[in-house]
Amino acid sequence: MSNRRRLSSLLLLLWLGTGCATAVPRREPPGPDARRALDLLASRWDEFSDLRARVEIVVEQSGERRRFEGVLLAKAPGSLRFEALSAFGQPFLYLTVHDGRFTAYDATTDEALVGPATAETAARLLRVSLAPDDLVAMLAGRALPPKDLRTAEVLPPDEHGPSLELIGGNSRQRVWMDLETGVVRQVTIREGWTEARITYRRDGAGVLTGLDLRVGDADLAGSVTYRNRIFGGGIDQARFAFTPPNSAKIRAVR
């Protein structure tokens, strides 16, 4: 597998969404039920501080399946570090999001991809549009409304339960959630012609154990499974800093 394909596989699953301009709807104030649901989502996000876990990441695209075992660190509002480990327990792939920058480094080829950690950069690089805080929220089992929220409406329950529809300037989200606790079960994100679906897995106590993700028209699916997860254990911000070796061949994304 080429270095670019390997870095892309890692980034595709951890920074997923799609971007395409749509007509901007008129802004409308949410009704009481929608306002209550939005407050629950905000409260759940405010409760989250950090997560560390041993993880298994699987990416399936165009008939190819790639699997990564590693260590994930995530901290609110938008810091991330993932190290993919070899069979001998040595890191060989790194992905960090820190201080508004992302770095993806492949130690096997001594090559790195670096650039600003923005939704716009992600959209240009991988057809994705999740900002760092959206990414951290997704990995933490939370959901953040669009930054440019226009309308919010609680929809009648379907086979997945009650949901909250959120329409932004160029995106539409649907969040299936417990309207009493704010626990998120599933999220769909539609931008342009593409829809991404994130389904969370939880244990009997409602604690996050993993997530499954599928993008409709991109023939892309993946999963993240957590092991030995610790929520709120405290992570020093310096842990998210990563500088490739001086010898690395660096490609900058602007």
PDB file of N, CA and C in Angstrom, residues 144-232:
ATOM      1  N   LEU A 144     -22.484  17.860  17.451  1.00  0.00           N
ATOM      2  CA  LEU A 144     -22.532  19.316  17.490  1.00  0.00           C
ATOM      3  C   LEU A 144     -23.394  19.817  16.344  1.00  0.00           C
ATOM      4  N   PRO A 145     -24.293  20.772  16.592  1.00  0.00           N
ATOM      5  CA  PRO A 145     -25.088  21.347  15.513  1.00  0.00           C
ATOM      6  C   PRO A 145     -24.188  22.064  14.514  1.00  0.00           C
ATOM      7  N   PRO A 146     -24.662  22.292  13.291  1.00  0.00           N
ATOM      8  CA  PRO A 146     -23.892  23.081  12.337  1.00  0.00           C
ATOM      9  C   PRO A 146     -23.555  24.452  12.919  1.00  0.00           C
ATOM     10  N   LYS A 147     -22.372  24.959  12.579  1.00  0.00           N
ATOM     11  CA  LYS A 147     -21.954  26.265  13.101  1.00  0.00           C
ATOM     12  C   LYS A 147     -22.925  27.364  12.664  1.00  0.00           C
ATOM     13  N   ASP A 148     -23.479  27.209  11.460  1.00  0.00           N
ATOM     14  CA  ASP A 148     -24.400  28.208  10.911  1.00  0.00           C
ATOM     15  C   ASP A 148     -25.831  27.674  10.946  1.00  0.00           C
ATOM     16  N   LEU A 149     -26.253  27.203  12.112  1.00  0.00           N
ATOM     17  CA  LEU A 149     -27.573  26.586  12.256  1.00  0.00           C
ATOM     18  C   LEU A 149     -28.678  27.541  11.819  1.00  0.00           C
ATOM     19  N   ARG A 150     -29.550  27.049  10.934  1.00  0.00           N
ATOM     20  CA  ARG A 150     -30.669  27.847  10.428  1.00  0.00           C
ATOM     21  C   ARG A 150     -31.992  27.416  11.040  1.00  0.00           C
ATOM     22  N   THR A 151     -32.234  26.116  11.058  1.00  0.00           N
ATOM     23  CA  THR A 151     -33.487  25.621  11.635  1.00  0.00           C
ATOM     24  C   THR A 151     -33.214  24.347  12.428  1.00  0.00           C
ATOM     25  N   ALA A 152     -34.066  24.102  13.417  1.00  0.00           N
ATOM     26  CA  ALA A 152     -33.988  22.881  14.228  1.00  0.00           C
ATOM     27  C   ALA A 152     -35.409  22.415  14.508  1.00  0.00           C
ATOM     28  N   GLU A 153     -35.639  21.114  14.341  1.00  0.00           N
ATOM     29  CA  GLU A 153     -36.990  20.578  14.530  1.00  0.00           C
ATOM     30  C   GLU A 153     -36.912  19.151  15.053  1.00  0.00           C
ATOM     31  N   VAL A 154     -37.707  18.850  16.076  1.00  0.00           N
ATOM     32  CA  VAL A 154     -37.824  17.478  16.561  1.00  0.00           C
ATOM     33  C   VAL A 154     -38.799  16.736  15.655  1.00  0.00           C
ATOM     34  N   LEU A 155     -38.355  15.603  15.105  1.00  0.00           N
ATOM     35  CA  LEU A 155     -39.177  14.817  14.189  1.00  0.00           C
ATOM     36  C   LEU A 155     -39.847  13.662  14.928  1.00  0.00           C
ATOM     37  N   PRO A 156     -40.979  13.185  14.422  1.00  0.00           N
ATOM     38  CA  PRO A 156     -41.646  12.036  15.047  1.00  0.00           C
ATOM     39  C   PRO A 156     -40.725  10.819  15.042  1.00  0.00           C
ATOM     40  N   PRO A 157     -40.864   9.930  16.019  1.00  0.00           N
ATOM     41  CA  PRO A 157     -40.012   8.733  16.077  1.00  0.00           C
ATOM     42  C   PRO A 157     -40.194   7.852  14.841  1.00  0.00           C
ATOM     43  N   ASP A 158     -39.089   7.253  14.390  1.00  0.00           N
ATOM     44  CA  ASP A 158     -39.142   6.231  13.354  1.00  0.00           C
ATOM     45  C   ASP A 158     -38.600   4.935  13.950  1.00  0.00           C
ATOM     46  N   GLU A 159     -38.126   4.014  13.116  1.00  0.00           N
ATOM     47  CA  GLU A 159     -37.644   2.737  13.650  1.00  0.00           C
ATOM     48  C   GLU A 159     -36.405   2.888  14.524  1.00  0.00           C
ATOM     49  N   HIS A 160     -35.727   4.048  14.419  1.00  0.00           N
ATOM     50  CA  HIS A 160     -34.547   4.301  15.247  1.00  0.00           C
ATOM     51  C   HIS A 160     -34.865   5.153  16.473  1.00  0.00           C
ATOM     52  N   GLY A 161     -36.102   5.613  16.588  1.00  0.00           N
ATOM     53  CA  GLY A 161     -36.479   6.440  17.722  1.00  0.00           C
ATOM     54  C   GLY A 161     -36.641   7.904  17.353  1.00  0.00           C
ATOM     55  N   PRO A 162     -36.783   8.792  18.344  1.00  0.00           N
ATOM     56  CA  PRO A 162     -36.948  10.224  18.080  1.00  0.00           C
ATOM     57  C   PRO A 162     -35.656  10.834  17.557  1.00  0.00           C
ATOM     58  N   SER A 163     -35.793  11.925  16.808  1.00  0.00           N
ATOM     59  CA  SER A 163     -34.612  12.557  16.229  1.00  0.00           C
ATOM     60  C   SER A 163     -34.801  14.063  16.140  1.00  0.00           C
ATOM     61  N   LEU A 164     -33.680  14.735  15.995  1.00  0.00           N
ATOM     62  CA  LEU A 164     -33.638  16.188  15.856  1.00  0.00           C
ATOM     63  C   LEU A 164     -33.035  16.503  14.502  1.00  0.00           C
ATOM     64  N   GLU A 165     -33.778  17.237  13.671  1.00  0.00           N
ATOM     65  CA  GLU A 165     -33.266  17.649  12.368  1.00  0.00           C
ATOM     66  C   GLU A 165     -32.660  19.039  12.489  1.00  0.00           C
ATOM     67  N   LEU A 166     -31.417  19.172  12.002  1.00  0.00           N
ATOM     68  CA  LEU A 166     -30.672  20.426  12.081  1.00  0.00           C
ATOM     69  C   LEU A 166     -30.236  20.822  10.680  1.00  0.00           C
ATOM     70  N   ILE A 167     -30.622  22.011  10.251  1.00  0.00           N
ATOM     71  CA  ILE A 167     -30.272  22.478   8.915  1.00  0.00           C
ATOM     72  C   ILE A 167     -29.356  23.684   9.045  1.00  0.00           C
ATOM     73  N   GLY A 168     -28.185  23.586   8.417  1.00  0.00           N
ATOM     74  CA  GLY A 168     -27.228  24.681   8.416  1.00  0.00           C
ATOM     75  C   GLY A 168     -27.175  25.346   7.059  1.00  0.00           C
ATOM     76  N   GLY A 169     -26.180  26.194   6.872  1.00  0.00           N
ATOM     77  CA  GLY A 169     -26.063  26.922   5.619  1.00  0.00           C
ATOM     78  C   GLY A 169     -25.843  26.017   4.422  1.00  0.00           C
ATOM     79  N   ASN A 170     -25.054  24.949   4.597  1.00  0.00           N
ATOM     80  CA  ASN A 170     -24.817  24.032   3.477  1.00  0.00           C
ATOM     81  C   ASN A 170     -24.861  22.572   3.899  1.00  0.00           C
ATOM     82  N   SER A 171     -25.505  22.289   5.016  1.00  0.00           N
ATOM     83  CA  SER A 171     -25.566  20.900   5.472  1.00  0.00           C
ATOM     84  C   SER A 171     -26.879  20.638   6.196  1.00  0.00           C
ATOM     85  N   ARG A 172     -27.205  19.366   6.250  1.00  0.00           N
ATOM     86  CA  ARG A 172     -28.402  18.924   6.962  1.00  0.00           C
ATOM     87  C   ARG A 172     -28.003  17.746   7.847  1.00  0.00           C
ATOM     88  N   GLN A 173     -28.304  17.840   9.135  1.00  0.00           N
ATOM     89  CA  GLN A 173     -28.015  16.753  10.062  1.00  0.00           C
ATOM     90  C   GLN A 173     -29.313  16.213  10.650  1.00  0.00           C
ATOM     91  N   ARG A 174     -29.286  14.927  10.939  1.00  0.00           N
ATOM     92  CA  ARG A 174     -30.374  14.334  11.699  1.00  0.00           C
ATOM     93  C   ARG A 174     -29.741  13.544  12.834  1.00  0.00           C
ATOM     94  N   VAL A 175     -30.130  13.866  14.054  1.00  0.00           N
ATOM     95  CA  VAL A 175     -29.520  13.283  15.243  1.00  0.00           C
ATOM     96  C   VAL A 175     -30.570  12.464  15.976  1.00  0.00           C
ATOM     97  N   TRP A 176     -30.398  11.134  15.991  1.00  0.00           N
ATOM     98  CA  TRP A 176     -31.275  10.275  16.780  1.00  0.00           C
ATOM     99  C   TRP A 176     -30.724  10.255  18.201  1.00  0.00           C
ATOM    100  N   MET A 177     -31.541  10.614  19.156  1.00  0.00           N
ATOM    101  CA  MET A 177     -31.053  10.814  20.513  1.00  0.00           C
ATOM    102  C   MET A 177     -32.142  10.529  21.527  1.00  0.00           C
ATOM    103  N   ASP A 178     -31.725  10.284  22.752  1.00  0.00           N
ATOM    104  CA  ASP A 178     -32.642  10.184  23.877  1.00  0.00           C
ATOM    105  C   ASP A 178     -33.003  11.603  24.286  1.00  0.00           C
ATOM    106  N   LEU A 179     -34.255  11.963  24.137  1.00  0.00           N
ATOM    107  CA  LEU A 179     -34.680  13.338  24.404  1.00  0.00           C
ATOM    108  C   LEU A 179     -34.761  13.651  25.891  1.00  0.00           C
ATOM    109  N   GLU A 180     -34.507  12.664  26.732  1.00  0.00           N
ATOM    110  CA  GLU A 180     -34.453  12.906  28.172  1.00  0.00           C
ATOM    111  C   GLU A 180     -33.019  13.081  28.665  1.00  0.00           C
ATOM    112  N   THR A 181     -32.086  12.338  28.081  1.00  0.00           N
ATOM    113  CA  THR A 181     -30.698  12.362  28.561  1.00  0.00           C
ATOM    114  C   THR A 181     -29.726  13.038  27.600  1.00  0.00           C
ATOM    115  N   GLY A 182     -30.101  13.143  26.331  1.00  0.00           N
ATOM    116  CA  GLY A 182     -29.196  13.717  25.344  1.00  0.00           C
ATOM    117  C   GLY A 182     -28.209  12.728  24.759  1.00  0.00           C
ATOM    118  N   VAL A 183     -28.300  11.439  25.127  1.00  0.00           N
ATOM    119  CA  VAL A 183     -27.395  10.425  24.580  1.00  0.00           C
ATOM    120  C   VAL A 183     -27.702  10.225  23.093  1.00  0.00           C
ATOM    121  N   VAL A 184     -26.670  10.307  22.267  1.00  0.00           N
ATOM    122  CA  VAL A 184     -26.825  10.216  20.815  1.00  0.00           C
ATOM    123  C   VAL A 184     -26.666   8.767  20.368  1.00  0.00           C
ATOM    124  N   ARG A 185     -27.604   8.316  19.534  1.00  0.00           N
ATOM    125  CA  ARG A 185     -27.562   6.944  19.032  1.00  0.00           C
ATOM    126  C   ARG A 185     -27.022   6.876  17.606  1.00  0.00           C
ATOM    127  N   GLN A 186     -27.401   7.870  16.808  1.00  0.00           N
ATOM    128  CA  GLN A 186     -27.046   7.826  15.392  1.00  0.00           C
ATOM    129  C   GLN A 186     -27.112   9.243  14.831  1.00  0.00           C
ATOM    130  N   VAL A 187     -26.278   9.522  13.846  1.00  0.00           N
ATOM    131  CA  VAL A 187     -26.259  10.834  13.202  1.00  0.00           C
ATOM    132  C   VAL A 187     -26.124  10.631  11.700  1.00  0.00           C
ATOM    133  N   THR A 188     -26.903  11.360  10.929  1.00  0.00           N
ATOM    134  CA  THR A 188     -26.657  11.436   9.494  1.00  0.00           C
ATOM    135  C   THR A 188     -26.308  12.876   9.159  1.00  0.00           C
ATOM    136  N   ILE A 189     -25.358  13.020   8.255  1.00  0.00           N
ATOM    137  CA  ILE A 189     -24.923  14.333   7.793  1.00  0.00           C
ATOM    138  C   ILE A 189     -25.034  14.333   6.280  1.00  0.00           C
ATOM    139  N   ARG A 190     -25.832  15.226   5.749  1.00  0.00           N
ATOM    140  CA  ARG A 190     -25.990  15.319   4.298  1.00  0.00           C
ATOM    141  C   ARG A 190     -25.488  16.675   3.829  1.00  0.00           C
ATOM    142  N   GLU A 191     -24.587  16.632   2.860  1.00  0.00           N
ATOM    143  CA  GLU A 191     -24.097  17.848   2.221  1.00  0.00           C
ATOM    144  C   GLU A 191     -24.068  17.592   0.724  1.00  0.00           C
ATOM    145  N   GLY A 192     -24.775  18.434  -0.024  1.00  0.00           N
ATOM    146  CA  GLY A 192     -24.876  18.181  -1.450  1.00  0.00           C
ATOM    147  C   GLY A 192     -25.609  16.873  -1.692  1.00  0.00           C
ATOM    148  N   TRP A 193     -24.969  15.988  -2.474  1.00  0.00           N
ATOM    149  CA  TRP A 193     -25.605  14.723  -2.837  1.00  0.00           C
ATOM    150  C   TRP A 193     -25.144  13.574  -1.960  1.00  0.00           C
ATOM    151  N   THR A 194     -24.310  13.837  -0.996  1.00  0.00           N
ATOM    152  CA  THR A 194     -23.704  12.758  -0.221  1.00  0.00           C
ATOM    153  C   THR A 194     -24.227  12.740   1.203  1.00  0.00           C
ATOM    154  N   GLU A 195     -24.449  11.537   1.722  1.00  0.00           N
ATOM    155  CA  GLU A 195     -24.891  11.380   3.104  1.00  0.00           C
ATOM    156  C   GLU A 195     -23.942  10.452   3.843  1.00  0.00           C
ATOM    157  N   ALA A 196     -23.491  10.895   5.008  1.00  0.00           N
ATOM    158  CA  ALA A 196     -22.681  10.065   5.902  1.00  0.00           C
ATOM    159  C   ALA A 196     -23.543   9.672   7.093  1.00  0.00           C
ATOM    160  N   ARG A 197     -23.440   8.409   7.499  1.00  0.00           N
ATOM    161  CA  ARG A 197     -24.224   7.909   8.631  1.00  0.00           C
ATOM    162  C   ARG A 197     -23.270   7.369   9.693  1.00  0.00           C
ATOM    163  N   ILE A 198     -23.402   7.875  10.907  1.00  0.00           N
ATOM    164  CA  ILE A 198     -22.586   7.445  12.039  1.00  0.00           C
ATOM    165  C   ILE A 198     -23.512   6.779  13.040  1.00  0.00           C
ATOM    166  N   THR A 199     -23.250   5.528  13.363  1.00  0.00           N
ATOM    167  CA  THR A 199     -24.056   4.779  14.322  1.00  0.00           C
ATOM    168  C   THR A 199     -23.176   4.407  15.505  1.00  0.00           C
ATOM    169  N   TYR A 200     -23.611   4.785  16.696  1.00  0.00           N
ATOM    170  CA  TYR A 200     -22.806   4.547  17.892  1.00  0.00           C
ATOM    171  C   TYR A 200     -23.155   3.215  18.526  1.00  0.00           C
ATOM    172  N   ARG A 201     -22.139   2.568  19.068  1.00  0.00           N
ATOM    173  CA  ARG A 201     -22.323   1.351  19.851  1.00  0.00           C
ATOM    174  C   ARG A 201     -22.052   1.666  21.320  1.00  0.00           C
ATOM    175  N   ARG A 202     -22.934   1.210  22.192  1.00  0.00           N
ATOM    176  CA  ARG A 202     -22.813   1.486  23.627  1.00  0.00           C
ATOM    177  C   ARG A 202     -23.081   0.214  24.418  1.00  0.00           C
ATOM    178  N   ASP A 203     -22.517   0.158  25.629  1.00  0.00           N
ATOM    179  CA  ASP A 203     -22.769  -1.002  26.484  1.00  0.00           C
ATOM    180  C   ASP A 203     -24.083  -0.820  27.235  1.00  0.00           C
ATOM    181  N   GLY A 204     -24.402  -1.746  28.130  1.00  0.00           N
ATOM    182  CA  GLY A 204     -25.672  -1.696  28.845  1.00  0.00           C
ATOM    183  C   GLY A 204     -25.857  -0.463  29.683  1.00  0.00           C
ATOM    184  N   ALA A 205     -24.747   0.158  30.098  1.00  0.00           N
ATOM    185  CA  ALA A 205     -24.823   1.379  30.899  1.00  0.00           C
ATOM    186  C   ALA A 205     -24.836   2.632  30.034  1.00  0.00           C
ATOM    187  N   GLY A 206     -24.825   2.454  28.706  1.00  0.00           N
ATOM    188  CA  GLY A 206     -24.851   3.596  27.810  1.00  0.00           C
ATOM    189  C   GLY A 206     -23.488   4.186  27.510  1.00  0.00           C
ATOM    190  N   VAL A 207     -22.409   3.526  27.964  1.00  0.00           N
ATOM    191  CA  VAL A 207     -21.055   4.037  27.724  1.00  0.00           C
ATOM    192  C   VAL A 207     -20.611   3.658  26.314  1.00  0.00           C
ATOM    193  N   LEU A 208     -19.994   4.590  25.628  1.00  0.00           N
ATOM    194  CA  LEU A 208     -19.576   4.395  24.243  1.00  0.00           C
ATOM    195  C   LEU A 208     -18.554   3.264  24.121  1.00  0.00           C
ATOM    196  N   THR A 209     -18.810   2.333  23.209  1.00  0.00           N
ATOM    197  CA  THR A 209     -17.855   1.253  22.936  1.00  0.00           C
ATOM    198  C   THR A 209     -17.317   1.300  21.512  1.00  0.00           C
ATOM    199  N   GLY A 210     -17.930   2.112  20.661  1.00  0.00           N
ATOM    200  CA  GLY A 210     -17.437   2.220  19.296  1.00  0.00           C
ATOM    201  C   GLY A 210     -18.440   2.913  18.400  1.00  0.00           C
ATOM    202  N   LEU A 211     -18.092   3.015  17.139  1.00  0.00           N
ATOM    203  CA  LEU A 211     -18.985   3.627  16.157  1.00  0.00           C
ATOM    204  C   LEU A 211     -18.755   2.968  14.808  1.00  0.00           C
ATOM    205  N   ASP A 212     -19.814   2.990  13.998  1.00  0.00           N
ATOM    206  CA  ASP A 212     -19.765   2.512  12.621  1.00  0.00           C
ATOM    207  C   ASP A 212     -20.134   3.669  11.715  1.00  0.00           C
ATOM    208  N   LEU A 213     -19.480   3.731  10.576  1.00  0.00           N
ATOM    209  CA  LEU A 213     -19.668   4.876   9.704  1.00  0.00           C
ATOM    210  C   LEU A 213     -19.767   4.415   8.260  1.00  0.00           C
ATOM    211  N   ARG A 214     -20.674   5.034   7.520  1.00  0.00           N
ATOM    212  CA  ARG A 214     -20.830   4.716   6.100  1.00  0.00           C
ATOM    213  C   ARG A 214     -21.149   5.988   5.330  1.00  0.00           C
ATOM    214  N   VAL A 215     -20.498   6.128   4.190  1.00  0.00           N
ATOM    215  CA  VAL A 215     -20.769   7.241   3.289  1.00  0.00           C
ATOM    216  C   VAL A 215     -21.417   6.671   2.045  1.00  0.00           C
ATOM    217  N   GLY A 216     -22.619   7.180   1.734  1.00  0.00           N
ATOM    218  CA  GLY A 216     -23.456   6.569   0.714  1.00  0.00           C
ATOM    219  C   GLY A 216     -22.831   6.413  -0.646  1.00  0.00           C
ATOM    220  N   ASP A 217     -22.456   7.516  -1.305  1.00  0.00           N
ATOM    221  CA  ASP A 217     -22.046   7.426  -2.700  1.00  0.00           C
ATOM    222  C   ASP A 217     -20.542   7.290  -2.866  1.00  0.00           C
ATOM    223  N   ALA A 218     -19.798   7.182  -1.755  1.00  0.00           N
ATOM    224  CA  ALA A 218     -18.342   7.114  -1.851  1.00  0.00           C
ATOM    225  C   ALA A 218     -17.807   5.698  -1.695  1.00  0.00           C
ATOM    226  N   ASP A 219     -18.707   4.710  -1.617  1.00  0.00           N
ATOM    227  CA  ASP A 219     -18.276   3.329  -1.422  1.00  0.00           C
ATOM    228  C   ASP A 219     -17.277   3.245  -0.276  1.00  0.00           C
ATOM    229  N   LEU A 220     -17.611   3.905   0.814  1.00  0.00           N
ATOM    230  CA  LEU A 220     -16.694   4.004   1.947  1.00  0.00           C
ATOM    231  C   LEU A 220     -17.424   3.650   3.233  1.00  0.00           C
ATOM    232  N   ALA A 221     -16.826   2.780   4.013  1.00  0.00           N
ATOM    233  CA  ALA A 221     -17.384   2.418   5.312  1.00  0.00           C
ATOM    234  C   ALA A 221     -16.236   2.210   6.278  1.00  0.00           C
ATOM    235  N   GLY A 222     -16.543   2.295   7.550  1.00  0.00           N
ATOM    236  CA  GLY A 222     -15.488   2.094   8.536  1.00  0.00           C
ATOM    237  C   GLY A 222     -16.067   1.924   9.919  1.00  0.00           C
ATOM    238  N   SER A 223     -15.184   1.620  10.843  1.00  0.00           N
ATOM    239  CA  SER A 223     -15.599   1.459  12.231  1.00  0.00           C
ATOM    240  C   SER A 223     -14.449   1.826  13.149  1.00  0.00           C
ATOM    241  N   VAL A 224     -14.812   2.256  14.353  1.00  0.00           N
ATOM    242  CA  VAL A 224     -13.855   2.492  15.424  1.00  0.00           C
ATOM    243  C   VAL A 224     -14.363   1.715  16.627  1.00  0.00           C
ATOM    244  N   THR A 225     -13.537   0.843  17.172  1.00  0.00           N
ATOM    245  CA  THR A 225     -13.905   0.060  18.350  1.00  0.00           C
ATOM    246  C   THR A 225     -12.962   0.412  19.487  1.00  0.00           C
ATOM    247  N   TYR A 226     -13.548   0.785  20.630  1.00  0.00           N
ATOM    248  CA  TYR A 226     -12.750   1.216  21.780  1.00  0.00           C
ATOM    249  C   TYR A 226     -12.503   0.052  22.731  1.00  0.00           C
ATOM    250  N   ARG A 227     -11.273   0.011  23.249  1.00  0.00           N
ATOM    251  CA  ARG A 227     -10.923  -0.933  24.310  1.00  0.00           C
ATOM    252  C   ARG A 227     -10.178  -0.156  25.391  1.00  0.00           C
ATOM    253  N   ASN A 228     -10.339  -0.564  26.617  1.00  0.00           N
ATOM    254  CA  ASN A 228      -9.638   0.095  27.736  1.00  0.00           C
ATOM    255  C   ASN A 228      -9.833   1.613  27.699  1.00  0.00           C
ATOM    256  N   ARG A 229     -11.067   2.022  27.432  1.00  0.00           N
ATOM    257  CA  ARG A 229     -11.358   3.446  27.290  1.00  0.00           C
ATOM    258  C   ARG A 229     -11.405   4.123  28.657  1.00  0.00           C
ATOM    259  N   ILE A 230     -10.926   5.354  28.710  1.00  0.00           N
ATOM    260  CA  ILE A 230     -10.973   6.162  29.926  1.00  0.00           C
ATOM    261  C   ILE A 230     -11.504   7.535  29.541  1.00  0.00           C
ATOM    262  N   PHE A 231     -12.628   7.918  30.114  1.00  0.00           N
ATOM    263  CA  PHE A 231     -13.192   9.247  29.902  1.00  0.00           C
ATOM    264  C   PHE A 231     -12.833  10.131  31.089  1.00  0.00           C
ATOM    265  N   GLY A 232     -12.401  11.362  30.814  1.00  0.00           N
ATOM    266  CA  GLY A 232     -12.159  12.331  31.875  1.00  0.00           C
ATOM    267  C   GLY A 232     -10.970  12.019  32.754  1.00  0.00           C
TER     268      GLY A 232
END
